[in-house]
Every structure is written in structure tokens, then in C-alpha cells.
Amino acid sequence: MEKKGALVNINQKLTLAIMLGLCLNFNVMGAEQASEQSAEYISLTAGVQPDQRPAGAPIITEVAKDKEWYKRAETGLQPPFSPSLSFLLYQGNWFNPFIRAGMLGKYDIRGWHNQAPQAVWR
């Protein structure tokens, strides 16, 4: 009986060693890939030298705002629109919480969450 028990114990240890080796191998491969991606990300981050735009950084040359964009931006608003909404004319491709759904319940004063689900808008 002890031989069989010892054999099972050896098999368990061998299996554990193989699994550990595979995990370490995948971690090394993952770390190499992650460092390549982070190096690419860092090269495009302006925060390293905020007074200089990195060479090769993407440049937005055009902002496409079609009727659907304005329809979404005007969600929950009723005409006539306030002149204070003229900022939408100058809105670029940066984040603006005004044109995205916010909190739920009583805080959803524009009714963003009461609508039928739509495709993800970016």
C-alpha cells in the first residue's frame, strides 16, 4: 500500500511541477508582451513631458458630428434650446459628461436610462 501511496504522491508532485512551470512560462510571455504594449503607450503619453507633444502622437484633424451625434447630445432636452448649449458646436473628441448617460433614478433628469438600449456610442 505504501508504494501505491508514494506513487500517487510522486504523480501529484510531478503534475504540480508541470503546472507551475507552465504558469511561469505564460507569466514571462505575458510580461514581455505587456512591457511592449506599455512602452508603446508611454511613447504616446504627453504627460511625461507635458510641454511637448510626443513625436508620432496621433493628431485629430477632423471631428465628425452628424445628425445622430446632435440627436444624442440633445437627449432629454426640449426646443427651443438655450444659447448656453452653443458649446456643442465647439465640442471636440474629448470626454464630456453632458453627452453621456450618467446616474440612475432621480438623478437621471434627462431620461437617458429610460430609453430603449442602443448600440454603444463612442
mmCIF file of C-alpha atoms in Angstrom:
data_model
loop_
_atom_site.group_PDB
_atom_site.id
_atom_site.type_symbol
_atom_site.label_atom_id
_atom_site.label_comp_id
_atom_site.label_asym_id
_atom_site.label_seq_id
_atom_site.Cartn_x
_atom_site.Cartn_y
_atom_site.Cartn_z
ATOM 1 C CA MET A 1 0.000 0.000 0.000
ATOM 2 C CA GLU A 2 2.770 2.435 0.808
ATOM 3 C CA LYS A 3 4.282 2.017 -2.649
ATOM 4 C CA LYS A 4 0.977 2.941 -4.264
ATOM 5 C CA GLY A 5 0.598 5.923 -1.923
ATOM 6 C CA ALA A 6 4.136 7.058 -2.664
ATOM 7 C CA LEU A 7 3.494 6.717 -6.403
ATOM 8 C CA VAL A 8 0.361 8.860 -6.164
ATOM 9 C CA ASN A 9 2.303 11.420 -4.164
ATOM 10 C CA ILE A 10 5.052 11.499 -6.832
ATOM 11 C CA ASN A 11 2.441 11.882 -9.593
ATOM 12 C CA GLN A 12 0.822 14.759 -7.732
ATOM 13 C CA LYS A 13 4.174 16.465 -7.257
ATOM 14 C CA LEU A 14 5.077 15.932 -10.904
ATOM 15 C CA THR A 15 1.723 17.293 -12.056
ATOM 16 C CA LEU A 16 2.108 20.292 -9.759
ATOM 17 C CA ALA A 17 5.645 20.941 -11.041
ATOM 18 C CA ILE A 18 4.483 20.811 -14.675
ATOM 19 C CA MET A 19 1.560 23.139 -13.973
ATOM 20 C CA LEU A 20 3.818 25.555 -12.097
ATOM 21 C CA GLY A 21 6.318 25.514 -14.966
ATOM 22 C CA LEU A 22 3.577 26.288 -17.476
ATOM 23 C CA CYS A 23 2.269 29.136 -15.319
ATOM 24 C CA LEU A 24 5.725 30.657 -15.021
ATOM 25 C CA ASN A 25 6.274 30.322 -18.767
ATOM 26 C CA PHE A 26 2.968 32.065 -19.537
ATOM 27 C CA ASN A 27 3.719 34.793 -16.992
ATOM 28 C CA VAL A 28 7.077 35.523 -18.621
ATOM 29 C CA MET A 29 5.473 35.619 -22.075
ATOM 30 C CA GLY A 30 2.684 37.854 -20.739
ATOM 31 C CA ALA A 31 5.152 40.197 -19.043
ATOM 32 C CA GLU A 32 7.162 40.604 -22.263
ATOM 33 C CA GLN A 33 4.028 41.416 -24.240
ATOM 34 C CA ALA A 34 2.782 43.789 -21.530
ATOM 35 C CA SER A 35 6.100 45.648 -21.450
ATOM 36 C CA GLU A 36 5.982 46.079 -25.242
ATOM 37 C CA GLN A 37 2.441 47.453 -25.014
ATOM 38 C CA SER A 38 3.270 49.760 -22.113
ATOM 39 C CA ALA A 39 6.343 51.041 -23.965
ATOM 40 C CA GLU A 40 4.106 51.879 -26.920
ATOM 41 C CA TYR A 41 1.591 53.552 -24.594
ATOM 42 C CA ILE A 42 4.259 55.561 -22.796
ATOM 43 C CA SER A 43 5.659 56.794 -26.093
ATOM 44 C CA LEU A 44 2.259 58.319 -26.895
ATOM 45 C CA THR A 45 1.616 59.786 -23.433
ATOM 46 C CA ALA A 46 2.059 63.534 -23.351
ATOM 47 C CA GLY A 47 2.197 63.552 -19.537
ATOM 48 C CA VAL A 48 5.870 62.590 -19.495
ATOM 49 C CA GLN A 49 6.766 65.998 -20.941
ATOM 50 C CA PRO A 50 3.515 67.992 -20.831
ATOM 51 C CA ASP A 51 5.030 70.994 -22.590
ATOM 52 C CA GLN A 52 5.927 68.917 -25.681
ATOM 53 C CA ARG A 53 3.770 66.772 -27.922
ATOM 54 C CA PRO A 54 5.485 63.402 -28.485
ATOM 55 C CA ALA A 55 6.747 62.745 -31.999
ATOM 56 C CA GLY A 56 4.413 60.326 -33.742
ATOM 57 C CA ALA A 57 1.468 61.022 -31.424
ATOM 58 C CA PRO A 58 -1.884 60.778 -33.215
ATOM 59 C CA ILE A 59 -3.377 64.073 -34.312
ATOM 60 C CA ILE A 60 -7.122 64.638 -34.602
ATOM 61 C CA THR A 61 -7.671 66.657 -37.750
ATOM 62 C CA GLU A 62 -11.444 66.411 -38.046
ATOM 63 C CA VAL A 63 -14.410 65.940 -35.720
ATOM 64 C CA ALA A 64 -17.385 64.268 -37.383
ATOM 65 C CA LYS A 65 -20.669 65.350 -35.771
ATOM 66 C CA ASP A 66 -23.587 64.115 -37.836
ATOM 67 C CA LYS A 67 -27.323 64.387 -37.070
ATOM 68 C CA GLU A 68 -27.152 61.290 -34.840
ATOM 69 C CA TRP A 69 -24.419 62.901 -32.737
ATOM 70 C CA TYR A 70 -26.539 66.020 -32.157
ATOM 71 C CA LYS A 71 -29.660 63.923 -31.535
ATOM 72 C CA ARG A 72 -27.823 62.020 -28.827
ATOM 73 C CA ALA A 73 -26.312 65.196 -27.338
ATOM 74 C CA GLU A 74 -29.796 66.758 -27.134
ATOM 75 C CA THR A 75 -31.309 63.731 -25.356
ATOM 76 C CA GLY A 76 -33.928 64.851 -22.845
ATOM 77 C CA LEU A 77 -33.815 68.499 -23.904
ATOM 78 C CA GLN A 78 -36.770 70.359 -25.376
ATOM 79 C CA PRO A 79 -36.563 73.096 -28.017
ATOM 80 C CA PRO A 80 -36.049 75.989 -28.016
ATOM 81 C CA PHE A 81 -32.539 75.215 -26.861
ATOM 82 C CA SER A 82 -30.748 77.577 -24.521
ATOM 83 C CA PRO A 83 -27.891 79.610 -26.007
ATOM 84 C CA SER A 84 -25.726 78.079 -23.278
ATOM 85 C CA LEU A 85 -25.770 74.847 -25.315
ATOM 86 C CA SER A 86 -23.719 76.503 -28.058
ATOM 87 C CA PHE A 87 -20.687 74.741 -26.552
ATOM 88 C CA LEU A 88 -21.869 71.680 -28.511
ATOM 89 C CA LEU A 89 -20.820 73.459 -31.707
ATOM 90 C CA TYR A 90 -17.234 73.519 -30.461
ATOM 91 C CA GLN A 91 -17.207 70.096 -28.803
ATOM 92 C CA GLY A 92 -14.233 68.054 -29.939
ATOM 93 C CA ASN A 93 -13.386 64.387 -29.481
ATOM 94 C CA TRP A 94 -12.648 64.776 -25.786
ATOM 95 C CA PHE A 95 -14.740 63.376 -22.935
ATOM 96 C CA ASN A 96 -17.802 65.389 -21.978
ATOM 97 C CA PRO A 97 -20.214 64.033 -19.349
ATOM 98 C CA PHE A 98 -23.021 66.167 -20.825
ATOM 99 C CA ILE A 99 -23.304 63.910 -23.873
ATOM 100 C CA ARG A 100 -23.216 60.572 -21.997
ATOM 101 C CA ALA A 101 -25.651 58.831 -19.692
ATOM 102 C CA GLY A 102 -24.964 59.492 -16.031
ATOM 103 C CA MET A 103 -26.514 58.343 -12.788
ATOM 104 C CA LEU A 104 -29.723 56.354 -12.396
ATOM 105 C CA GLY A 105 -33.027 57.069 -10.666
ATOM 106 C CA LYS A 106 -33.974 60.567 -9.563
ATOM 107 C CA TYR A 107 -30.616 61.877 -10.798
ATOM 108 C CA ASP A 108 -31.387 60.907 -14.410
ATOM 109 C CA ILE A 109 -33.122 64.213 -15.165
ATOM 110 C CA ARG A 110 -32.650 63.872 -18.929
ATOM 111 C CA GLY A 111 -34.107 60.355 -19.127
ATOM 112 C CA TRP A 112 -31.013 58.690 -20.576
ATOM 113 C CA HIS A 113 -31.750 55.402 -18.822
ATOM 114 C CA ASN A 114 -35.460 55.319 -19.683
ATOM 115 C CA GLN A 115 -34.774 54.762 -23.365
ATOM 116 C CA ALA A 116 -34.533 51.502 -25.269
ATOM 117 C CA PRO A 117 -30.979 50.111 -25.291
ATOM 118 C CA GLN A 118 -28.860 51.499 -28.110
ATOM 119 C CA ALA A 119 -25.595 50.465 -29.661
ATOM 120 C CA VAL A 120 -22.534 51.670 -27.773
ATOM 121 C CA TRP A 121 -21.685 55.196 -28.881
ATOM 122 C CA ARG A 122 -18.093 56.430 -28.912
#
